[in-house]
Short mmCIF file of C-alpha atoms in Angstrom, two decimals:
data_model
loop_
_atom_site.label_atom_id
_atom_site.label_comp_id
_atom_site.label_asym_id
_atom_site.label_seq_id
_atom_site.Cartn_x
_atom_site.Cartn_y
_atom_site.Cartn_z
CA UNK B 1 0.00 0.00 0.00
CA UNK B 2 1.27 3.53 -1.13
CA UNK B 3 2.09 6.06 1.54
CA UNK B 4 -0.87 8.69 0.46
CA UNK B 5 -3.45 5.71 0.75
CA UNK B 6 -1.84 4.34 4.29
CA UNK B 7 -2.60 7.90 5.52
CA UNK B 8 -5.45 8.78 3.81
CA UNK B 9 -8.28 10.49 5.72
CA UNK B 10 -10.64 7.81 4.24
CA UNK B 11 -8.33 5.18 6.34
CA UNK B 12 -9.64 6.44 9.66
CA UNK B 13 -12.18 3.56 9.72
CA UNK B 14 -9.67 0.79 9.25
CA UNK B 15 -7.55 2.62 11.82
CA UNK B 16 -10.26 2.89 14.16
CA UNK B 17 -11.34 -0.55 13.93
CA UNK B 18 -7.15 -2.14 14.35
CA UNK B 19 -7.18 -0.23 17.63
CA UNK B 20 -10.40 -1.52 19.02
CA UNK B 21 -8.54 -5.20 18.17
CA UNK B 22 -5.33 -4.16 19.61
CA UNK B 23 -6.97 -2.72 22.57
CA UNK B 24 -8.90 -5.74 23.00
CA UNK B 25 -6.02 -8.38 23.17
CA UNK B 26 -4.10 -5.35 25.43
CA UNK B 27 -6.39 -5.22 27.65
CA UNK B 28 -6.60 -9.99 28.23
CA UNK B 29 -2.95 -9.05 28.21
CA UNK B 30 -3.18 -6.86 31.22
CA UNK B 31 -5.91 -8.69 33.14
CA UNK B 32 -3.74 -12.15 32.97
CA UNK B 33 -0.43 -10.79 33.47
CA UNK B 34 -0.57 -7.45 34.98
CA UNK B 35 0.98 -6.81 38.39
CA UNK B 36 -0.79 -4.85 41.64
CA UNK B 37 0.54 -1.62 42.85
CA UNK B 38 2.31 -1.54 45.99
CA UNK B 39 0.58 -1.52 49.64
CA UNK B 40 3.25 0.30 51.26
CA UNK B 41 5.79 3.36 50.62
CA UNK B 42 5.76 5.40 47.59
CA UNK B 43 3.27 4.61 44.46
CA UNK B 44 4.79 4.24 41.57
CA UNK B 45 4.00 7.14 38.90
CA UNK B 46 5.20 5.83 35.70
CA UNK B 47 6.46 8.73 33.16
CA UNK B 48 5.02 8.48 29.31
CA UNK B 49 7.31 10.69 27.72
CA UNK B 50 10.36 11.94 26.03
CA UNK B 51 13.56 12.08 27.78
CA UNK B 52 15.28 15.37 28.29
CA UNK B 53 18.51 15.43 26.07
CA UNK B 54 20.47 17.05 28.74
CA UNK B 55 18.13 15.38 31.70
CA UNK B 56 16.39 18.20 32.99
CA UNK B 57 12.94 16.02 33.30
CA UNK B 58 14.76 13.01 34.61
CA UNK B 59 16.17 15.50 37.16
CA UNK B 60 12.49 17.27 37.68
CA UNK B 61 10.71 13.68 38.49
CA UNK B 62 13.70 12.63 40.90
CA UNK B 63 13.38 15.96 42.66
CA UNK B 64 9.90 15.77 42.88
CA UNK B 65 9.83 11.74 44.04
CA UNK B 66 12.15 13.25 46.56
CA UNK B 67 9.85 16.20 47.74
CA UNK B 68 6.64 14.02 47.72
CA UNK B 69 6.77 13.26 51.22
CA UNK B 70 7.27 9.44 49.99
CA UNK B 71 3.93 9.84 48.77
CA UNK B 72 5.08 8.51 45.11
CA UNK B 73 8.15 7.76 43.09
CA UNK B 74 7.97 8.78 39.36
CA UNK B 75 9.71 6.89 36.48
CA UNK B 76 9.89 7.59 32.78
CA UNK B 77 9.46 5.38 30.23
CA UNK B 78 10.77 6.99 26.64
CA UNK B 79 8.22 7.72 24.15
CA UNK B 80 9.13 6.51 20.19
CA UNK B 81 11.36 8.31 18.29
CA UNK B 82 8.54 10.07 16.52
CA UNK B 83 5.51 11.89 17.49
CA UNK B 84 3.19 9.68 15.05
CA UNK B 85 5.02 6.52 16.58
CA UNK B 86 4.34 8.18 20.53
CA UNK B 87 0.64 8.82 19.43
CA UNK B 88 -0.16 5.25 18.21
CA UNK B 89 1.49 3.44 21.57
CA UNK B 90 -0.49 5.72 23.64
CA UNK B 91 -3.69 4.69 21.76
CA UNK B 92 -3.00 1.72 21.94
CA UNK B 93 -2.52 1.77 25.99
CA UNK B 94 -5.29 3.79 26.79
CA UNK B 95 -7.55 1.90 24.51
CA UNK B 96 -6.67 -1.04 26.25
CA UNK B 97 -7.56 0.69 29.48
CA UNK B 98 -3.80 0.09 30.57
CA UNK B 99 -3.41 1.02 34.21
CA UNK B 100 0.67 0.98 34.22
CA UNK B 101 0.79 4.39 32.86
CA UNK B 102 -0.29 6.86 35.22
CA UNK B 103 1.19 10.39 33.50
CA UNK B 104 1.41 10.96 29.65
CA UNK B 105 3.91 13.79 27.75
CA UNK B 106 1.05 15.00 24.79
CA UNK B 107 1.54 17.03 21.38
CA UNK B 108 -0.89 19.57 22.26
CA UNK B 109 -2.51 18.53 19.58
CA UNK B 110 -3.64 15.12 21.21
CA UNK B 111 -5.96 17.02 23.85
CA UNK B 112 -9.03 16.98 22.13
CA UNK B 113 -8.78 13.58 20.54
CA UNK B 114 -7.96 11.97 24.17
CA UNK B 115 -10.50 13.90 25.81
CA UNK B 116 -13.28 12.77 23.65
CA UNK B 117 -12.63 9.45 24.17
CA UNK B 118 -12.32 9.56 27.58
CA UNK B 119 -8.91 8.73 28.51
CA UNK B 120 -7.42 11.78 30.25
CA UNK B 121 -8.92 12.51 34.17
CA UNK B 122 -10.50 16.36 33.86
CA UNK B 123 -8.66 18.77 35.62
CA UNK B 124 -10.53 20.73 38.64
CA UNK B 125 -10.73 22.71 41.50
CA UNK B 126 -7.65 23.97 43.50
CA UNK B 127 -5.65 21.43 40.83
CA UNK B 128 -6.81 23.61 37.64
CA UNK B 129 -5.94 27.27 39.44
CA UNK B 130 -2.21 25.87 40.39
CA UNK B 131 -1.89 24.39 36.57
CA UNK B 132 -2.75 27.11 35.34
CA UNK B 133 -1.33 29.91 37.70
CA UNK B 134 0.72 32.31 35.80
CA UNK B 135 0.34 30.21 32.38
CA UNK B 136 -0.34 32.11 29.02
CA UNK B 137 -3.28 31.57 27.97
CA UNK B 138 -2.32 29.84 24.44
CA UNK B 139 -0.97 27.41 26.53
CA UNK B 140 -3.55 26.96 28.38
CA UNK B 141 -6.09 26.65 25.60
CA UNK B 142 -3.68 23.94 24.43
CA UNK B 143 -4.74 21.84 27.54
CA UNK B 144 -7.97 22.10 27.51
CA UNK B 145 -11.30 20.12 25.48
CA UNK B 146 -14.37 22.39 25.73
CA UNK B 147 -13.97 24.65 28.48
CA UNK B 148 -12.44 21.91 30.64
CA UNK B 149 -8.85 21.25 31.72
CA UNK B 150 -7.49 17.63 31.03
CA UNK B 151 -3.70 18.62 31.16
CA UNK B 152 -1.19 20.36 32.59
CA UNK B 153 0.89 22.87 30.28
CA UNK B 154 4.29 21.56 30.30
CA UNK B 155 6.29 23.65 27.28
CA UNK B 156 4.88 26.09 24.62
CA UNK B 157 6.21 27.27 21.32
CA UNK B 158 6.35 29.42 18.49
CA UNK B 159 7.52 29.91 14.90
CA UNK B 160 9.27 33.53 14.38
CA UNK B 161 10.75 34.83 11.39
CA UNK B 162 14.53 34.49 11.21
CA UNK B 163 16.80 36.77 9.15
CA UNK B 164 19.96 37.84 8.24
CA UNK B 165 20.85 41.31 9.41
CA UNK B 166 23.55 41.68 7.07
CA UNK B 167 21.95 41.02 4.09
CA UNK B 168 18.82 43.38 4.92
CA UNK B 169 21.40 46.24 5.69
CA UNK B 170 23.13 45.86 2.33
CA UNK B 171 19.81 46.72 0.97
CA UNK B 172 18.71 49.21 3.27
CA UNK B 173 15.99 47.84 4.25
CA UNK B 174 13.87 47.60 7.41
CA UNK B 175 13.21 43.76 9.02
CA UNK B 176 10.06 42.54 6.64
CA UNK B 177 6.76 42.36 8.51
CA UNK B 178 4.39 40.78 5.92
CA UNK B 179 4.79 38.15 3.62
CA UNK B 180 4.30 40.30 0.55
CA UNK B 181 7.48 42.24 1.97
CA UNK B 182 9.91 39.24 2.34
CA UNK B 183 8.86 38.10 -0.96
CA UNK B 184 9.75 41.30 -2.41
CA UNK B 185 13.17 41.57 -0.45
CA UNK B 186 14.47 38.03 -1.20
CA UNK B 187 13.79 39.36 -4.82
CA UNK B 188 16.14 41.72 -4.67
CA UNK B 189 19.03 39.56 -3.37
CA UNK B 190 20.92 37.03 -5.35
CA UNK B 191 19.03 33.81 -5.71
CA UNK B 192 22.17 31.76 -4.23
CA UNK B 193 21.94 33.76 -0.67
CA UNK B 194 18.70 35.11 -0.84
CA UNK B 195 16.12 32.24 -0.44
CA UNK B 196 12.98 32.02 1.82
CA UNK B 197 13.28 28.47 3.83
CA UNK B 198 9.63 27.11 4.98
CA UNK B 199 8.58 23.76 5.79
CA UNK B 200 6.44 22.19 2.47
CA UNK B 201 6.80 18.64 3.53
CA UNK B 202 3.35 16.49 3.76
CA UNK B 203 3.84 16.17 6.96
CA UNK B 204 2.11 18.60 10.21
CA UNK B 205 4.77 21.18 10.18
CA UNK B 206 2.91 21.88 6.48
CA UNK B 207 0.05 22.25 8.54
CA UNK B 208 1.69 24.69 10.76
CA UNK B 209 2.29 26.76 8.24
CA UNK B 210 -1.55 26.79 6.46
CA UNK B 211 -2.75 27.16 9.89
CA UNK B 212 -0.70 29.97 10.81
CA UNK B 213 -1.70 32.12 7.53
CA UNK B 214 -4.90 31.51 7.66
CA UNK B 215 -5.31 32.62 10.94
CA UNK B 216 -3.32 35.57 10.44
CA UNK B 217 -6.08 36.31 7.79
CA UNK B 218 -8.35 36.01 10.45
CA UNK B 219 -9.78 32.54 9.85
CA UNK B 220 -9.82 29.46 11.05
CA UNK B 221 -9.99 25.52 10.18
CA UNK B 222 -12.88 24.48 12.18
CA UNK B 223 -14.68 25.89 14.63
CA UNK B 224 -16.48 25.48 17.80
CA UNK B 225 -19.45 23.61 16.88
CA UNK B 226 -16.58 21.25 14.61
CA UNK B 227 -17.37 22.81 11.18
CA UNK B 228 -15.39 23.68 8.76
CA UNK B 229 -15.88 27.84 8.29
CA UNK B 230 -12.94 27.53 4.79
CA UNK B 231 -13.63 31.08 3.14
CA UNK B 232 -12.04 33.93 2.13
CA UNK B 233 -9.35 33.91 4.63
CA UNK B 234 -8.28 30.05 3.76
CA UNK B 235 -8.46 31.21 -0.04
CA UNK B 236 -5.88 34.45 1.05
CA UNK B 237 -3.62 31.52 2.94
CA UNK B 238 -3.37 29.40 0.20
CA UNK B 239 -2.48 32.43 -2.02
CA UNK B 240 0.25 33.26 -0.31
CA UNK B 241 1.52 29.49 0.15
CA UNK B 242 1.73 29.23 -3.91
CA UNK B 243 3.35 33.10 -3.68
CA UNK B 244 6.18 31.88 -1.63
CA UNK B 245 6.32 28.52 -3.62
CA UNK B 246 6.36 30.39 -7.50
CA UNK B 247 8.11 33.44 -6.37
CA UNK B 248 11.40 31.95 -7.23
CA UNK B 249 13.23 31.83 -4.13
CA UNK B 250 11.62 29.47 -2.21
CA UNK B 251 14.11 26.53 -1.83
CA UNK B 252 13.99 24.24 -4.45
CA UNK B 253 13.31 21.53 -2.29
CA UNK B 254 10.59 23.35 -0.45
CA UNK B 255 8.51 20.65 -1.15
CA UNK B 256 10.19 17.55 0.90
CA UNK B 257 11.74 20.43 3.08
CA UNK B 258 11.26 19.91 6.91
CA UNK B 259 12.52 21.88 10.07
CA UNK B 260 15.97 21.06 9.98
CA UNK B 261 16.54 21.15 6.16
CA UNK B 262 15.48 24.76 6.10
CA UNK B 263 17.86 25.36 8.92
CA UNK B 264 20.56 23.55 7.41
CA UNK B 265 20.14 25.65 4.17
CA UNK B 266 19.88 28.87 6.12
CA UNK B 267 23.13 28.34 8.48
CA UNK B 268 24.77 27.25 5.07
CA UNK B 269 24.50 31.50 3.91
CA UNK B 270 21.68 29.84 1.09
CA UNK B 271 18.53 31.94 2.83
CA UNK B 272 17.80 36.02 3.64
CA UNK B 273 14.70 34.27 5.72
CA UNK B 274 13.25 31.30 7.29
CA UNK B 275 10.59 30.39 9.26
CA UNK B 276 11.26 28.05 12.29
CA UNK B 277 10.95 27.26 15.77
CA UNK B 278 13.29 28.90 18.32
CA UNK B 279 15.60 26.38 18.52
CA UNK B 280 17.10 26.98 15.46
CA UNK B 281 19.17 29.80 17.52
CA UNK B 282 20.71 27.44 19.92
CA UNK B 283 21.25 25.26 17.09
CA UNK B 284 23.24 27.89 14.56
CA UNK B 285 25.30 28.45 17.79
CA UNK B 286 26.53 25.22 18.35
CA UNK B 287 27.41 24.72 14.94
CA UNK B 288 28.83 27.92 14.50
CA UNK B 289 31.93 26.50 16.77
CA UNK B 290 33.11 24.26 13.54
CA UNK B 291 31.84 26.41 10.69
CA UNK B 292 33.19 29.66 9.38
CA UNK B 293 30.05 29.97 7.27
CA UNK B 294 27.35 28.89 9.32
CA UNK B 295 29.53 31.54 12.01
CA UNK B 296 28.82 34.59 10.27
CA UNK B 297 24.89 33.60 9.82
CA UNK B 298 24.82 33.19 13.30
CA UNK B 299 26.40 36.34 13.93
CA UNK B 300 24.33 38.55 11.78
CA UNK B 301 20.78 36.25 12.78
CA UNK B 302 18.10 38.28 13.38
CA UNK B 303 14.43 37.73 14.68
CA UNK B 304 11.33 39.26 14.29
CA UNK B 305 7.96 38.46 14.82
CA UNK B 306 5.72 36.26 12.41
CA UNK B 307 4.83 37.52 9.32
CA UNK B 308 1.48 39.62 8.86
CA UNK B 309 -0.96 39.13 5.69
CA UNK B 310 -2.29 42.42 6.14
CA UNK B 311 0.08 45.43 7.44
CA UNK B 312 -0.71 46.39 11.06
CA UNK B 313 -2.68 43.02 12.39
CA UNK B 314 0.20 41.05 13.82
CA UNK B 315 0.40 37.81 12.60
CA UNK B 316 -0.51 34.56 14.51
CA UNK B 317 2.22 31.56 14.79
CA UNK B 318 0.47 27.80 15.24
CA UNK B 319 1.88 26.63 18.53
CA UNK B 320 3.45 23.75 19.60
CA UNK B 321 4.64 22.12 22.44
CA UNK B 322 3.70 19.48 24.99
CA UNK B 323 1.47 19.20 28.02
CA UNK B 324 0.86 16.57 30.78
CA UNK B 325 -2.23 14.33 31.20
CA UNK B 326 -3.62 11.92 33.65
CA UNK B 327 -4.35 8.87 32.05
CA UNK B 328 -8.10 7.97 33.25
CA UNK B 329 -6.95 4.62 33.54
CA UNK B 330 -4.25 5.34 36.26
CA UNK B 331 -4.82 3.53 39.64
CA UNK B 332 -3.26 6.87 41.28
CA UNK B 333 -4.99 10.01 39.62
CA UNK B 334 -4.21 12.25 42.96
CA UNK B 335 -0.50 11.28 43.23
CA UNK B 336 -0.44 11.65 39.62
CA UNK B 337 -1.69 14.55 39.81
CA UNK B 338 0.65 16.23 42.04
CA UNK B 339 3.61 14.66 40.45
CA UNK B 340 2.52 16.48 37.19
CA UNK B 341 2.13 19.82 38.96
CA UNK B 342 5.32 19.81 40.50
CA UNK B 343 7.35 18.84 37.59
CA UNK B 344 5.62 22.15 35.71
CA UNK B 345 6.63 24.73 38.47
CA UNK B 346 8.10 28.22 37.73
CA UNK B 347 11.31 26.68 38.17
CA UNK B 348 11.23 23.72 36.21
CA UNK B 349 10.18 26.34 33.27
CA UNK B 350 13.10 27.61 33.94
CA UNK B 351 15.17 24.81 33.69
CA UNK B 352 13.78 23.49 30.89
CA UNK B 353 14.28 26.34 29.13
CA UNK B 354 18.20 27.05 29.92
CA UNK B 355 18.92 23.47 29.68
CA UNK B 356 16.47 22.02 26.78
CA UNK B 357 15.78 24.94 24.58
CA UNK B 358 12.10 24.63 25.47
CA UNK B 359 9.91 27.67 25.88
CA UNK B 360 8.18 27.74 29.08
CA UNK B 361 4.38 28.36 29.52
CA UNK B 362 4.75 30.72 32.43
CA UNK B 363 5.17 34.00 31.79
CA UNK B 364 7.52 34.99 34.45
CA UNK B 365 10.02 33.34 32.93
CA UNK B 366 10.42 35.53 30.06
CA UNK B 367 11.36 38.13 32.38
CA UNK B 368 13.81 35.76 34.45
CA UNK B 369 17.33 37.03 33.65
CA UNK B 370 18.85 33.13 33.29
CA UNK B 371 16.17 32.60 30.87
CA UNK B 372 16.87 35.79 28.78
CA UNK B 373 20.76 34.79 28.60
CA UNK B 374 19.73 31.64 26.55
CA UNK B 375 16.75 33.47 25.02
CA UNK B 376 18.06 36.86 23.76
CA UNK B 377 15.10 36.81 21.93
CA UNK B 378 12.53 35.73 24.62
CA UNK B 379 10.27 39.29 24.74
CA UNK B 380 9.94 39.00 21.16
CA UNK B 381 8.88 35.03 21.50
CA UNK B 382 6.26 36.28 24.14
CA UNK B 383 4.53 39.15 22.34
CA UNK B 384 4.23 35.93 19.35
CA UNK B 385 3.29 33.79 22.03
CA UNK B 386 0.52 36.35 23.01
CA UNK B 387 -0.37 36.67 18.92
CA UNK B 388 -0.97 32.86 18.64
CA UNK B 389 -3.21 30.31 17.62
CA UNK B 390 -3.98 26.44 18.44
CA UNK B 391 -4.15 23.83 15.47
CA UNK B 392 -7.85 22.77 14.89
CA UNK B 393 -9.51 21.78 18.27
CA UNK B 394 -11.49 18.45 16.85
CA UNK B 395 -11.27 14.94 18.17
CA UNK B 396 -11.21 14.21 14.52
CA UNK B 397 -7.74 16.05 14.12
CA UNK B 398 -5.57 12.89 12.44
CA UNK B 399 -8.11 13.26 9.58
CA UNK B 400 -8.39 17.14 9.46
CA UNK B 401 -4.48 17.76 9.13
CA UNK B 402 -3.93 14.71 6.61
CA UNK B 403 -6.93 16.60 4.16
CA UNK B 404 -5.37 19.79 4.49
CA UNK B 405 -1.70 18.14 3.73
CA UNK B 406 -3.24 16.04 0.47
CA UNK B 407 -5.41 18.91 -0.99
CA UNK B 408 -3.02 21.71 -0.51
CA UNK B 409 0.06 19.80 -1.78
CA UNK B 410 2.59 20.50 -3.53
CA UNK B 411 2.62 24.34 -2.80
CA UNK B 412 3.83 25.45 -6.19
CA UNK B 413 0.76 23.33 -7.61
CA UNK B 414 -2.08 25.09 -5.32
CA UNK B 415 -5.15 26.42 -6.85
CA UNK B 416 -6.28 28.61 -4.03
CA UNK B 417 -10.18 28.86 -4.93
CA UNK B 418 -11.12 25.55 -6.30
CA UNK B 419 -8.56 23.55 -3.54
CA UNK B 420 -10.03 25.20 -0.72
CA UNK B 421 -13.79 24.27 -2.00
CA UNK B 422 -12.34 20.55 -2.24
CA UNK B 423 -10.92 21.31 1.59
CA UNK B 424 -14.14 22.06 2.76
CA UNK B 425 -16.34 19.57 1.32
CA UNK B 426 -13.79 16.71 2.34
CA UNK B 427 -14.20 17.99 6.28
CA UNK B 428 -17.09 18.48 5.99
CA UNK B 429 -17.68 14.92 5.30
CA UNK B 430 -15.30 13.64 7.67
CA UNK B 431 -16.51 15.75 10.36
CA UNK B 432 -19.64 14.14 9.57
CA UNK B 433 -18.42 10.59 10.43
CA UNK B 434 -18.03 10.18 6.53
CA UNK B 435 -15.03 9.20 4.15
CA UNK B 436 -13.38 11.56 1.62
#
């Protein structure tokens, strides 16, 4: 089977159906073989999630094991080495009503989809105001499935517009602030430095970007009541995806480009601009120690907010990040619960940040001087972070971002009018229960 058909929105049925049988033959697994929790001393918490490159959540759950009072011991267990591959293994778990996992590191995009099928414990009470003490508000929106709370923001995140100061001096030219304006710049620079690096992959970061237009239009994918509201706005998004694409200095591998490709290209002196998270800075730095080239980028790398479709409405980045949930499943929500909390305090933000390159939720931190020294850019990362928006909140959201990635691909190919009538009809159907 071909790659577009495996992930074809019109697969959700077979997909649905596998994890019912996979759940079922977990869940005989678990009742036959599955061991009790402990009667005495600490529960054990076990840890669903990525591990720290440099430790700093290994460090976080010791700490907080230690602080508990010997009320629980947490322990990670490492996610897969994608986020697709993480997804699937926790659907699989929680579908089997696995109780071994007590705590689960979630794409923020996850939160609806979990919370609709009930496998996350709803966040309340005193626990909701200390989650969400201090958090921005993005982030918060990030954890939560119709106006209730179902995890606890963990890290946030933001594309900005990256540039090289250098380049935009030798024109005399002020830092772009719409997309019409860095088309028109990079067109006045040499094709070999003067490139515009995106992410035009079928893949989510392709997403990202359609998202992130077309709500800096002013639209959106979905909306509350889960239907698709594709109109004028969408149309202006994917206008300005086939602008970039045609304009003649988009890379010429835009199309299979991801993330790190774009950086690659950029630290390489190929791009004026380029679209990416912030750890692209950290990044350029470190390799900047055993390149002369990708040196002087780094040196003359600039950052600016995301790119406006209309001059003088800011525009609005897709977010990323993570967050925390309790699996409804666990056989210690409150100790879970706490666990979670503590490993998200203002000073685990912190940490995470300095150590991991991760962008905290709380806003504090933004302001915290140790924070700044890593983050140079960090007030320019919060005023995006406060001009955001959320990928589509749907339960339904494997399906939504796999039609927007097949209609709307390749970007050079788009046909703005006619593509987004084909996106709407096809959500609409799916959102429907239906096949497209």
């Amino acid at each position: 089977m071909s790659q577009a058909s495996a992930n074809s929105p019109g697969s959700r049925v077979a997909r649905i159906a596998t994890a019912i049988a996979i759940g079922a033959l977990c869940a005989l697994w678990i009742a036959a073989c599955g061991s009790s929790g402990p009667t005495h001393g600490p529960v054990p918490i076990v840890y669903y999630s990525p591990v720290d490159s440099n430790g700093t959540n290994v460090k976080a759950a010791a700490t907080c094991s230690a602080q508990s009072g010997g009320s629980y011991k947490i322990s990670i267990t490492p996610e897969a080495n994608s986020s697709d591959a993480s997804r699937q293994l926790a659907v699989q778990r929680l579908a089997a009503h696995d109780s071994d996992y007590s705590l689960l590191n979630m794409d923020t995009i996850w939160t609806a989809e979990f919370a609709a099928a009930g496998w996350l414990k709803p966040i309340t009470g005193t626990e909701r105001q200390e989650a969400l003490q201090g958090v921005l508000p993005i982030a918060a929106q990030s954890a939560e499935y119709k106006g209730t709370l179902y995890a606890v923001p963990l890290n946030t995140n933001a594309q900005l517009l990256w540039y090289r100061k250098d380049l935009l001096a030798s024109l005399h030219k002020p830092v772009p602030t719409t997309w019409a304006q860095i088309i028109a710049d990079a067109k006045l620079l040499p094709a070999s430095d003067g490139l515009i690096e995106e992410q035009g992959q079928q893949y989510e970061g392709y997403t990202v970007w359609f998202n992130s237009v077309l709500a800096s239009a002013g639209g959106e994918v979905v909306n509350a009541n889960d239907k698709p509201v594709l109109g004028k706005p969408a149309v202006e998004a994917a206008t300005i995806i086939k602008d970039v694409a045609t304009s003649g200095r988009a890379d010429p591998s835009l199309s299979t480009d991801q993330e790190d490709q774009g950086r690659l290209a950029f630290e390489a002196g190929k791009a004026a601009f380029m679209l990416n998270w912030p750890y692209v800075y950290a990044a350029g730095r470190t390799d900047a120690a055993t390149s002369a080239t990708t040196k002087h980028v780094w040196q003359n790398m600039g950052w600016a907010p995301y790119p406006s479709v209309y001059p003088g409405v800011p525009g609005k980045s897709s977010v990323g990040g993570a967050n925390i949930g309790v699996s409804a499943y666990s056989k210690y929500p409150k100790q879970a619960l706490a666990a979670a909390l503590c490993m998200t305090r203002y000073y685990w933000q912190n940490q995470e940040a300095i150590n991991e390159g991760l962008p905290p939720v709380t806003i504090a931190s933004y302001h915290n001087p140790s924070v700044i020294k890593s983050y140079p850019f960090a007030a320019v990362l919060l005023k995006q972070l406060e001009h955001a928006t959320n990928r589509p909140e749907t339960p339904y959201y494997s399906d939504v971002t796999l039609a927007i990635q097949q209609t709307l691909h390749p970007p050079g190919s788009i046909k703005p009018v006619s593509d987004i009538n084909s996106l709407r009809s096809c959500l609409t159907t799916l959102l429907k229960g239906g096949l497209c």
